[in-house]
CSV table of C-alpha atoms and ligand atoms in Angstrom, one decimal:
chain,number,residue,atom,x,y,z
A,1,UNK,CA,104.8,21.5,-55.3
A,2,UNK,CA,107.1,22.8,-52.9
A,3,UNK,CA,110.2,20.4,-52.5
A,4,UNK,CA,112.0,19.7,-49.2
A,5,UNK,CA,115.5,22.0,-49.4
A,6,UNK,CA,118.1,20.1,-52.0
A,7,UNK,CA,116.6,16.9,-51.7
A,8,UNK,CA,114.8,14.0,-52.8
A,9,UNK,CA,111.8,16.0,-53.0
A,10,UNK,CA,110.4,13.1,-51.0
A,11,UNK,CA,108.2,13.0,-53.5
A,12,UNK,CA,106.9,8.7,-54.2
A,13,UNK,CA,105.2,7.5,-57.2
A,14,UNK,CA,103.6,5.4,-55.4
A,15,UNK,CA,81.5,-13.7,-17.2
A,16,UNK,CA,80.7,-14.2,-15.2
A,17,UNK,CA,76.9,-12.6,-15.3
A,18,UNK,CA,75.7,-10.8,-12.2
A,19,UNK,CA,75.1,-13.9,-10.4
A,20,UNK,CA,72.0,-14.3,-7.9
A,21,UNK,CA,70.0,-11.5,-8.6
A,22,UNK,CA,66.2,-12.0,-7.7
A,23,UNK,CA,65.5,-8.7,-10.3
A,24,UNK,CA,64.7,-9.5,-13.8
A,25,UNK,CA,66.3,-7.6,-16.5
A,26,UNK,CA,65.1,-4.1,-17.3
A,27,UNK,CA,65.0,-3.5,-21.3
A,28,UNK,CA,68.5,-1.0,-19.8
A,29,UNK,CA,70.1,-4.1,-18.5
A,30,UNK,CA,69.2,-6.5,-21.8
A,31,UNK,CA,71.7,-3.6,-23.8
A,32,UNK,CA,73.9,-3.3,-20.9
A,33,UNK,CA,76.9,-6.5,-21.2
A,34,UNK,CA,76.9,-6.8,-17.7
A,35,UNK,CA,78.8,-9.6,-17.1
A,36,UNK,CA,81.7,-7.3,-18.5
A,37,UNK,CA,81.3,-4.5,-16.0
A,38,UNK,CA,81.0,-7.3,-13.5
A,39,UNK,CA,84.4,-8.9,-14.8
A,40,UNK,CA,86.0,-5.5,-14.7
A,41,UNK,CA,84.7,-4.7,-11.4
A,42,UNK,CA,85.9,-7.7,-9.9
A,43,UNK,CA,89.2,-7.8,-11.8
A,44,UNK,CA,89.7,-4.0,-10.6
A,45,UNK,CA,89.0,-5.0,-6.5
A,46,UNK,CA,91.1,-8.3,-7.0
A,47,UNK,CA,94.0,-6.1,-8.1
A,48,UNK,CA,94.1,-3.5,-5.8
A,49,UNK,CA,93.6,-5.9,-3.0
A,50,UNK,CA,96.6,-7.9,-4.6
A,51,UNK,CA,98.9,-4.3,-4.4
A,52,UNK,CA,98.1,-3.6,-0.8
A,53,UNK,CA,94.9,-1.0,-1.3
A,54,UNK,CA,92.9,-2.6,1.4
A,55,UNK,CA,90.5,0.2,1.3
A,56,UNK,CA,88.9,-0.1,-1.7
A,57,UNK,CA,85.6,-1.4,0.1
A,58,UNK,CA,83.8,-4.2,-0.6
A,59,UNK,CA,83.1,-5.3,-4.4
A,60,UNK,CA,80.1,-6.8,-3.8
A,61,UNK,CA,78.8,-3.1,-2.5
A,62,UNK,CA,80.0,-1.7,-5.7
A,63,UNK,CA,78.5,-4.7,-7.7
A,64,UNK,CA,74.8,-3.4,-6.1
A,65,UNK,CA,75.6,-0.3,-7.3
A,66,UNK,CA,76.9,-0.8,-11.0
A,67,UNK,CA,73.9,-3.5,-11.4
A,68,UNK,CA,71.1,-0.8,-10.2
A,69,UNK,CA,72.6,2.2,-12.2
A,70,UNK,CA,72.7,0.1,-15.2
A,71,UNK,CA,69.2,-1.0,-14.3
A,72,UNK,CA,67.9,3.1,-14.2
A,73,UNK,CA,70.4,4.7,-16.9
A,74,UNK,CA,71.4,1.5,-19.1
A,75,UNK,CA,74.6,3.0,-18.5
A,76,UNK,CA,76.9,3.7,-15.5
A,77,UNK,CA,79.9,5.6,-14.7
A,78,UNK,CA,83.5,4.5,-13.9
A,79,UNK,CA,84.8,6.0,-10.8
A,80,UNK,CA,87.9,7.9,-10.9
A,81,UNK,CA,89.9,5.0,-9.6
A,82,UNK,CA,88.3,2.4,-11.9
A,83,UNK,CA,88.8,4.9,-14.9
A,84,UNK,CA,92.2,4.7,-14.3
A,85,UNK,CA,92.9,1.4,-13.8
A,86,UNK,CA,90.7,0.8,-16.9
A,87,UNK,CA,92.8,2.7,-19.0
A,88,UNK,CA,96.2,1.5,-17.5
A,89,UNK,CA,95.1,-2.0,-17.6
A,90,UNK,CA,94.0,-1.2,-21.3
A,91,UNK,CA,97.7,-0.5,-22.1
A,92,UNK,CA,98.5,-3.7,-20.5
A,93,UNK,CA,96.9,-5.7,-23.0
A,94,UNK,CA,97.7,-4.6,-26.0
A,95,UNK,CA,99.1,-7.5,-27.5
A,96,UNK,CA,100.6,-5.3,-30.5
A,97,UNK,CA,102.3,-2.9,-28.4
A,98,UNK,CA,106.4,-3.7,-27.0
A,99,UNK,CA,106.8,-0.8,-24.2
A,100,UNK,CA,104.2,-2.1,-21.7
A,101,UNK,CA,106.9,-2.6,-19.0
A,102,UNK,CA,105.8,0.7,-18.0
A,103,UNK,CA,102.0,0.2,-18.1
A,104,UNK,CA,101.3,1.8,-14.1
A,105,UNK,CA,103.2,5.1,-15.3
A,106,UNK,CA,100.4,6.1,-17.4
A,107,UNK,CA,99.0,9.7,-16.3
A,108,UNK,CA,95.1,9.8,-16.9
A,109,UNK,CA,93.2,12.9,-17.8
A,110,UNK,CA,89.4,12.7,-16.9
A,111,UNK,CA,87.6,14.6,-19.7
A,112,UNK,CA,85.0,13.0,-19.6
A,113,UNK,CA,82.3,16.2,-19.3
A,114,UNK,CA,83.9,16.8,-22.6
A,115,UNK,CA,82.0,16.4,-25.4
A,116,UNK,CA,81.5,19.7,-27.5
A,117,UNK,CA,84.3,19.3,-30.8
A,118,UNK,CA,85.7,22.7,-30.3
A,119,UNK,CA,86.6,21.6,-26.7
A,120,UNK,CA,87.7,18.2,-27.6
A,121,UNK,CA,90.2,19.5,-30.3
A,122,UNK,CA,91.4,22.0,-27.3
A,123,UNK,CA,92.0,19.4,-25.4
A,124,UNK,CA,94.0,16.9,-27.8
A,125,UNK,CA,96.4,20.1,-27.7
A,126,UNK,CA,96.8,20.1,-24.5
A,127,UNK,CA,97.5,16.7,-24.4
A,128,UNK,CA,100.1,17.3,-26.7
A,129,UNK,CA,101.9,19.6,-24.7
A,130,UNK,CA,101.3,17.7,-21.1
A,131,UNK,CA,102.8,14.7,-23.2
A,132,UNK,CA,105.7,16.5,-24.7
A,133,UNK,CA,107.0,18.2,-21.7
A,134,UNK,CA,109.5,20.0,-23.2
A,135,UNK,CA,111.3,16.6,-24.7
A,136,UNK,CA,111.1,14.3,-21.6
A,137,UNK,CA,108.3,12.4,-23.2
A,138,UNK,CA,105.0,11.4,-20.7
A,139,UNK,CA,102.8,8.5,-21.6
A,140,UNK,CA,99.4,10.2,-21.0
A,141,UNK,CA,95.7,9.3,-21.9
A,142,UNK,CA,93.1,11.9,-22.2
A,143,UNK,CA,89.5,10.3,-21.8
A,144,UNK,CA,86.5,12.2,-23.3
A,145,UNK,CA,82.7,11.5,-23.1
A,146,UNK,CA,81.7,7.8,-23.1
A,147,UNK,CA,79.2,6.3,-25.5
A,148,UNK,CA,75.9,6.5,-23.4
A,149,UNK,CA,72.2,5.7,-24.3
A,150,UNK,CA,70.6,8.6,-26.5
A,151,UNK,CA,74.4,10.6,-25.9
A,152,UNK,CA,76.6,9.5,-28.4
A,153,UNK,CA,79.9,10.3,-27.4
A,154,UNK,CA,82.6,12.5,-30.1
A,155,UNK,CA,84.7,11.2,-32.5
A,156,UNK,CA,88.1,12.2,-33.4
A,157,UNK,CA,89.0,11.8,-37.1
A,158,UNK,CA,92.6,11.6,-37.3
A,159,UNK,CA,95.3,8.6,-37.1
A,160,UNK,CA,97.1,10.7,-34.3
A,161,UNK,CA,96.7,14.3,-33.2
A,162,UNK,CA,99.6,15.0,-35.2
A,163,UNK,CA,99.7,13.7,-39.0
A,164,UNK,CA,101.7,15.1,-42.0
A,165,UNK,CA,99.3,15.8,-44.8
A,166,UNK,CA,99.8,14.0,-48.3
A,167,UNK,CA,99.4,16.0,-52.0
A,168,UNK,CA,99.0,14.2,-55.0
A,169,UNK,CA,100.9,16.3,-57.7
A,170,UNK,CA,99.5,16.7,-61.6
A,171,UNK,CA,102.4,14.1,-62.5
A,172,UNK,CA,100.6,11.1,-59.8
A,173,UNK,CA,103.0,11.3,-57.4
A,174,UNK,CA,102.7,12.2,-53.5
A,175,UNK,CA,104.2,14.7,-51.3
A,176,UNK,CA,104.1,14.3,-47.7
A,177,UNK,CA,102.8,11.1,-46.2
A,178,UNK,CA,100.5,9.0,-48.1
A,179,UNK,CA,99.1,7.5,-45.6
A,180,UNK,CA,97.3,10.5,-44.7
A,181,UNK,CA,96.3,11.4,-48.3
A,182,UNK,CA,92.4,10.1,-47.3
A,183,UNK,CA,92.7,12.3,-44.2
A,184,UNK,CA,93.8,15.0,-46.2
A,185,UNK,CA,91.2,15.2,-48.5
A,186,UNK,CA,88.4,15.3,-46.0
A,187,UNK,CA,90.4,18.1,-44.0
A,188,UNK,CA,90.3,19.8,-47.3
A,189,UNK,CA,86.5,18.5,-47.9
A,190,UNK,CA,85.7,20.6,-44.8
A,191,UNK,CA,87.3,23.6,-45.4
A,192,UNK,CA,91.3,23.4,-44.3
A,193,UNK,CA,93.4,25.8,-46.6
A,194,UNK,CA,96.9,23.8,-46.8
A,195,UNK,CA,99.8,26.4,-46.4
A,196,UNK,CA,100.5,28.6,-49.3
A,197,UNK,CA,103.8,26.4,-49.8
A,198,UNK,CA,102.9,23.3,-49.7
A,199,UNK,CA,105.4,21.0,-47.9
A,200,UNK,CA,106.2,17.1,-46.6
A,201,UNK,CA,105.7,18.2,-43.4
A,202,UNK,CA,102.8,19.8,-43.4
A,203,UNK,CA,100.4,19.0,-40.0
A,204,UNK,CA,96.6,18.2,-40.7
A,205,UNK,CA,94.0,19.8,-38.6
A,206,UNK,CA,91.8,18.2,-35.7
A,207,UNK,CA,89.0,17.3,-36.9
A,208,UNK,CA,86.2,15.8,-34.1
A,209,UNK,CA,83.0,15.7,-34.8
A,210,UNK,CA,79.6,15.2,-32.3
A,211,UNK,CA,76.1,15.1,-33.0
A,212,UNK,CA,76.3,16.3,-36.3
A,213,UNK,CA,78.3,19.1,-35.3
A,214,UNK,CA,82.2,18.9,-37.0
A,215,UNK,CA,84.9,21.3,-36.2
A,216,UNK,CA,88.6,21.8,-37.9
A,217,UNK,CA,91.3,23.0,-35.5
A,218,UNK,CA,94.8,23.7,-36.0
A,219,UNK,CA,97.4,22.3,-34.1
A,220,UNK,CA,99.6,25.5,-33.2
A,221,UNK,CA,102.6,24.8,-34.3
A,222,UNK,CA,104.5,26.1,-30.9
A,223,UNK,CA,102.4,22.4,-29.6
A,224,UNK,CA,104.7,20.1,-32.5
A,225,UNK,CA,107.6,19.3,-31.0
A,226,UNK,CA,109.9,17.9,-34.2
A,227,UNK,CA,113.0,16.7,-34.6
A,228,UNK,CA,114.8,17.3,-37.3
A,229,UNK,CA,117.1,14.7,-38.3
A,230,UNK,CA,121.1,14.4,-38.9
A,231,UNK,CA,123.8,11.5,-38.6
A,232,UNK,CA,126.6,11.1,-36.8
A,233,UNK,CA,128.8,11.0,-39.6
A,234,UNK,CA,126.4,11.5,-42.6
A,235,UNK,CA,126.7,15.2,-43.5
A,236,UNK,CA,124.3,15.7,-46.2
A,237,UNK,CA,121.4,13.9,-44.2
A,238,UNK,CA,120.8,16.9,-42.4
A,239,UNK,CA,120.3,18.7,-45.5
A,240,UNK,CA,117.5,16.6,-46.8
A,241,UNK,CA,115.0,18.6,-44.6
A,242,UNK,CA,113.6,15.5,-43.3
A,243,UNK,CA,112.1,15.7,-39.6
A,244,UNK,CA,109.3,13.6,-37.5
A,245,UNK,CA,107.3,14.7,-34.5
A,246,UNK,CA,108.3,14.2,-30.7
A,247,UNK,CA,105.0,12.7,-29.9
A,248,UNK,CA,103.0,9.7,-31.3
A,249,UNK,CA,99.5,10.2,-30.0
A,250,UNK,CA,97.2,7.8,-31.2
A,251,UNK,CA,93.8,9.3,-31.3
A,252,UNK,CA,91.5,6.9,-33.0
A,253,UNK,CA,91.0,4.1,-31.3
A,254,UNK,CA,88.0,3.1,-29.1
A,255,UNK,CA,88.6,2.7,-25.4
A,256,UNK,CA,86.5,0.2,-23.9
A,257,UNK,CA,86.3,-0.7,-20.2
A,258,UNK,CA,84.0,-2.5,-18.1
A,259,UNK,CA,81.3,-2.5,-21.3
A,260,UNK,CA,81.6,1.5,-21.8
A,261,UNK,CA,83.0,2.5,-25.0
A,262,UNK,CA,84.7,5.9,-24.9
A,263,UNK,CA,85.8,6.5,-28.3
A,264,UNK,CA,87.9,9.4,-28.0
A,265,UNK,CA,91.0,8.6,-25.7
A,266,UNK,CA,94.2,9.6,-27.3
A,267,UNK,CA,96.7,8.3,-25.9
A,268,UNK,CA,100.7,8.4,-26.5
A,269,UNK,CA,103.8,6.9,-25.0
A,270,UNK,CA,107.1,7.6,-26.4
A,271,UNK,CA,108.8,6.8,-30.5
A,272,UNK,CA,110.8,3.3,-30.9
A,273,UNK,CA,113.4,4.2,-33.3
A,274,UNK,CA,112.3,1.7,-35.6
A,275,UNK,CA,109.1,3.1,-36.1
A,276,UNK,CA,110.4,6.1,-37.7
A,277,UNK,CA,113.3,4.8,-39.0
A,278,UNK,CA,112.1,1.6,-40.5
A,279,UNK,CA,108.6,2.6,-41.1
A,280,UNK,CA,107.0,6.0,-41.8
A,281,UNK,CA,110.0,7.4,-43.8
A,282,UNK,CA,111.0,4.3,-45.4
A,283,UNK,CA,107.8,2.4,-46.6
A,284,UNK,CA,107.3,2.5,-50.0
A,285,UNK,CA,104.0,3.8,-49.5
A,286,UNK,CA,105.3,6.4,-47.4
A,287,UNK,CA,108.3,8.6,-47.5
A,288,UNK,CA,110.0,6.1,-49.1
A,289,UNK,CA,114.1,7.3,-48.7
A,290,UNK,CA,116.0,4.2,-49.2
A,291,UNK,CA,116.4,4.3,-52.7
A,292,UNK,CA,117.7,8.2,-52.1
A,293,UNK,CA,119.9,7.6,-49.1
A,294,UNK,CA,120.7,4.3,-51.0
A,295,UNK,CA,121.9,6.7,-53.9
A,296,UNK,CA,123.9,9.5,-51.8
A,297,UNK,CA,125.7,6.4,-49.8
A,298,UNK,CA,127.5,5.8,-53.0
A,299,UNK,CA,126.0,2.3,-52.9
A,300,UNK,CA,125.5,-0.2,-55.5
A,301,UNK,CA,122.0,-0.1,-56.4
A,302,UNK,CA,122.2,-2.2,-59.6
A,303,UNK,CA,121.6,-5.3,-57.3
A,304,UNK,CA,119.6,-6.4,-54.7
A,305,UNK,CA,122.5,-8.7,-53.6
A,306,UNK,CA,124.6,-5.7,-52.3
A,307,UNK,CA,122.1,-5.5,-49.6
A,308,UNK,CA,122.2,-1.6,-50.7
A,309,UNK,CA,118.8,-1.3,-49.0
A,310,UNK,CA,119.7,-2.9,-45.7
A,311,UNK,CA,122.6,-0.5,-45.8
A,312,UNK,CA,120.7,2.5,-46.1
A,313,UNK,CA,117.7,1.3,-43.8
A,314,UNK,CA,120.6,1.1,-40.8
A,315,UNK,CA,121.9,4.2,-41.6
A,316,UNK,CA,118.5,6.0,-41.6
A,317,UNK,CA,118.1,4.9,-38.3
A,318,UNK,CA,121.1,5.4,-36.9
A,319,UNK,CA,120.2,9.1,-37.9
A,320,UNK,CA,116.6,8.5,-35.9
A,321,UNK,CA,118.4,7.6,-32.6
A,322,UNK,CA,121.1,10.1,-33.1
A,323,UNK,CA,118.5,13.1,-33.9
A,324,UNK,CA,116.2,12.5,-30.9
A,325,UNK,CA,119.2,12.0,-28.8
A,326,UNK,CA,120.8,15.2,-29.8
A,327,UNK,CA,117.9,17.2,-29.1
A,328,UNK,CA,116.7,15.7,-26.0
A,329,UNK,CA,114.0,13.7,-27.0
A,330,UNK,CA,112.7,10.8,-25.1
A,331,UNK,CA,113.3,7.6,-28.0
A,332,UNK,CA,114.6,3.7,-27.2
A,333,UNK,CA,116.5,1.4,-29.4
A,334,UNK,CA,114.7,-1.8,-30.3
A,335,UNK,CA,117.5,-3.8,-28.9
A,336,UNK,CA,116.7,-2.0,-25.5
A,337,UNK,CA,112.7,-2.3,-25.9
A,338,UNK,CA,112.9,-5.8,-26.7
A,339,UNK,CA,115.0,-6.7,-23.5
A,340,UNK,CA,112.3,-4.5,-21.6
A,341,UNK,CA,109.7,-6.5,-23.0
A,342,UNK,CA,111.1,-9.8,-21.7
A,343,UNK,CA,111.2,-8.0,-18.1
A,344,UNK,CA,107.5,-7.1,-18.5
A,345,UNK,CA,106.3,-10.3,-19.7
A,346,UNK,CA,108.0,-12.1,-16.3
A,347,UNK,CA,107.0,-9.2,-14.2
A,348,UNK,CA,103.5,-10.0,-15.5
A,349,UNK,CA,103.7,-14.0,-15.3
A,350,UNK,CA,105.3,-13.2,-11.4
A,351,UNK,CA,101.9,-10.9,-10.9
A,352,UNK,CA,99.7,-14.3,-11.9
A,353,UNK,CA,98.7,-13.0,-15.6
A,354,UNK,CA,99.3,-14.1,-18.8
A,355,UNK,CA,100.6,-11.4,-21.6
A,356,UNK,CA,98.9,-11.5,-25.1
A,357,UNK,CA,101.4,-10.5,-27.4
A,358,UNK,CA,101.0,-10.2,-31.5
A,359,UNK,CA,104.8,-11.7,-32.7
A,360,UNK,CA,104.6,-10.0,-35.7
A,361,UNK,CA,104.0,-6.7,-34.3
A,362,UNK,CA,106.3,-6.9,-31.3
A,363,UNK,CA,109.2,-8.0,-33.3
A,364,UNK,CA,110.8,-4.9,-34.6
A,365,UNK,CA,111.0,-4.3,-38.7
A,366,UNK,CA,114.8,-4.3,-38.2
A,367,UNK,CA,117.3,-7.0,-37.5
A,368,UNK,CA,114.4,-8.9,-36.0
A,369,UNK,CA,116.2,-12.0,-35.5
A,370,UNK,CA,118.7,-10.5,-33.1
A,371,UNK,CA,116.6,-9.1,-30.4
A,372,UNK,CA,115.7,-11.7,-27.8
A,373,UNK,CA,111.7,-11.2,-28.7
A,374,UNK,CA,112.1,-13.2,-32.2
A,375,UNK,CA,113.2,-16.4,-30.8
A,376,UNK,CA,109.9,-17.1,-28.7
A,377,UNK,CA,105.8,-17.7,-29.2
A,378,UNK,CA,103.2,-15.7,-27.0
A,379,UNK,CA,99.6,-15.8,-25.9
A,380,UNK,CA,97.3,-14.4,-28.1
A,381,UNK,CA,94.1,-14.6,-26.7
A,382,UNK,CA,92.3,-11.0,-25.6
A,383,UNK,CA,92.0,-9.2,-22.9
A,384,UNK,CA,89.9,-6.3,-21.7
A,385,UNK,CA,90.1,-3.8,-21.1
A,386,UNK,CA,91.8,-3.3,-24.5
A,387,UNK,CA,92.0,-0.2,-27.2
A,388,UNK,CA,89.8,-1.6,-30.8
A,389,UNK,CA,90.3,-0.5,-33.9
A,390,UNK,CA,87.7,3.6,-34.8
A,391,UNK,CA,84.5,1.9,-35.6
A,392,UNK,CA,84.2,5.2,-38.4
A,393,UNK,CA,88.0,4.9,-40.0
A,394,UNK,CA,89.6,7.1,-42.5
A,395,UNK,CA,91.0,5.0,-44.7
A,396,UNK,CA,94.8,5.2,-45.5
B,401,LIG,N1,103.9,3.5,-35.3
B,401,LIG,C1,103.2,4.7,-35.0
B,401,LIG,C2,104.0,5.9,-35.6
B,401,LIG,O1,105.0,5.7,-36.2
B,401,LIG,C3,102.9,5.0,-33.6
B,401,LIG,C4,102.3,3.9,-32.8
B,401,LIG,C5,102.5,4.1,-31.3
B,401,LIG,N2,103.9,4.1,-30.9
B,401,LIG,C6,104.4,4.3,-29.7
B,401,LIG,N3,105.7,4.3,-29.6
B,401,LIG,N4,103.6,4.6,-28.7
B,401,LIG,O2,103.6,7.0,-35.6
């Protein structure tokens, strides 16, 4: 297996119902959880009224005509307006994620005459390069055909629309990122040729599938924006090879809003250094670099007490934040992202709503104790509209 350039070969062993109606249910409605497109309904008028949009007509109209299409379809369909506040509010409540403060930024694709896999995949590309805009990083959501009665709605396989594939050498050990090494093999399952040389870095194909119909589809490579990653005062880091995408675009996770599921909506925002840094390439079970960068720091590795691996794990990120900075990528510090999470959470308490908030997912995996997010407890209860977890996952 191909190596990354003089390196570690970064290779590891390793309710409300809808009250006073004289109708009685249609089989459609019985399906149908109609007191949570009535909630949503409601919670959508309550807030625009609350932001000044007067004109949003009256709920109760719009009630009538949610509860009667249900009634005929066992379905009904967001309007534009209610498909983007579903998917900002969405964003808003998810308790494990730290950069809500900029929840209303959030631009909203409509895709949702999209169904066919081929156009899907196109799509996710396209995503990719609305979202990357040349470095200046846009949160955006792409949302593709809803889960209907007798339609059901694609699927997109992979994590993100960008994932580094994994090979598992003849020795047992891994190139590239393990997590994907699941992913990987069903690309492969399906037909993907992986690159003649084989590499760390190497991005998997789209896969979506739809009515028994799959399709693989390359990401062209002029759509990755990566970074490749150096240190202020590091030399040799930037010889490693080692580099991580622009854009983290989750693109598994079900949507769901006002009791529609719509189970392809990638959606991104920008990288926390941490995440890269402190995560994907230094997880055991992933790229794993401490113990190299440990090494080529000169550090004392003989001993956990020298705190070699703290020592390494700062510098790694250092590089992070210096790499994306460099080349004019959109990235925060978690010192900054935790202070912006305290202004979000009494932006939202000002606004009348509570913030659930998963501690040990918004504190970051670094010097935890000394951002201003550690030394606090949050509500945890759930919200909708929310993102869930693919209901058909790959495992990692
Ligand atoms: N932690 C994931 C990754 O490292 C991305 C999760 C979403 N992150 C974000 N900043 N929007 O790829």
């Amino acid at each position: 297996m191909a190596p990354v350039p003089s390196s570690p070969t970064v290779v590891m062993s390793l309710s409300a119902s809808l009250v006073e109606h004289s109708i009685t249910e249609t089989p459609n409605e019985a399906e149908f959880d109609i007191a949570e497109a009535e909630d949503f309904v409601r919670q959508h008028h309550a807030e625009a009224v609350q932001v000044g949009f007067g004109d949003i007509g009256k709920v109760e109209a719009r009630l009538a005509e949610v509860h009667a299409e249900i009634a005929a379809t066992g379905t009904y369909r967001h309007t534009t307006a209610e498909l983007t506040y579903g998917a900002r509010v969405a964003w808003r409540n998810s308790a494990r994620c730290i950069g809500r403060l900029y929840w209303r930024s959030l631009k909203v694709r409509d895709l949702r005459e999209v169904s066919e896999p081929t156009e899907v995949a196109k799509e996710c590309v396209e995503h990719l390069r609305l979202a990357t805009n040349g470095g200046k990083i846009r949160p955006v959501i792409s949302i593709f055909a809803p889960e209907e009665p007798g339609s059901p709605a694609p699927l997109i396989r992979n994590e993100q629309i960008i994932r580094y594939a994994a090979y598992r050498g003849s020795d047992g050990g891994i190139m590239g990122d393990a997590r994907n090494l699941a992913l990987t093999e069903l690309a492969v399952q399906r037909g993907w040729e992986p690159p003649a040389h084989r590499g760390p870095f190497d991005v998997l194909p789209l896969m979506v599938e739809h009515n028994g119909k799959t399709c693989l589809v390359d990401v062209p490579e002029d759509a990755v924006l990566e970074v490749p990653l150096s240190h202020p005062e590091l030399d040799w880091l930037e010889r490693l090879g080692v580099k991580w995408h622009a854009v983290p675009a989750i693109s598994n996770m079900r949507l769901r809003i006002g009791g529609i599921d719509y189970p392809s909506a990638p959606f991104n925002g920008w990288y926390m250094g941490t995440e890269i840094g402190a995560r994907n390439l230094a997880d055991h079970d992933r790229y794993d670099l401490l113990p190299y960068i440990g090494k080529r720091m000169g550090l004392d590795t003989s001993s956990e007490t020298t705190l070699w691996r703290d020592r390494a794990l700062v510098e790694l990120n250092r590089a992070v934040l210096h790499s994306f900075q460099q080349a004019n990528v959109t990235i925060t510090d978690h010192h900054t992202e935790s202070q912006r999470f305290l202004t979000h959470l009494k932006k939202e308490e000002a606004a009348g709503r509570t913030c659930p908030a998963d501690w040990s997912w918004i504190v970051p995996p670094v010097s935890g104790g000394i951002t201003p997010v550690y030394h606090r407890y949050y509500d945890t209860e759930e919200l909708l509209p929310n993102f869930f977890p693919s209901s058909c996952p790959v495992k990692h």
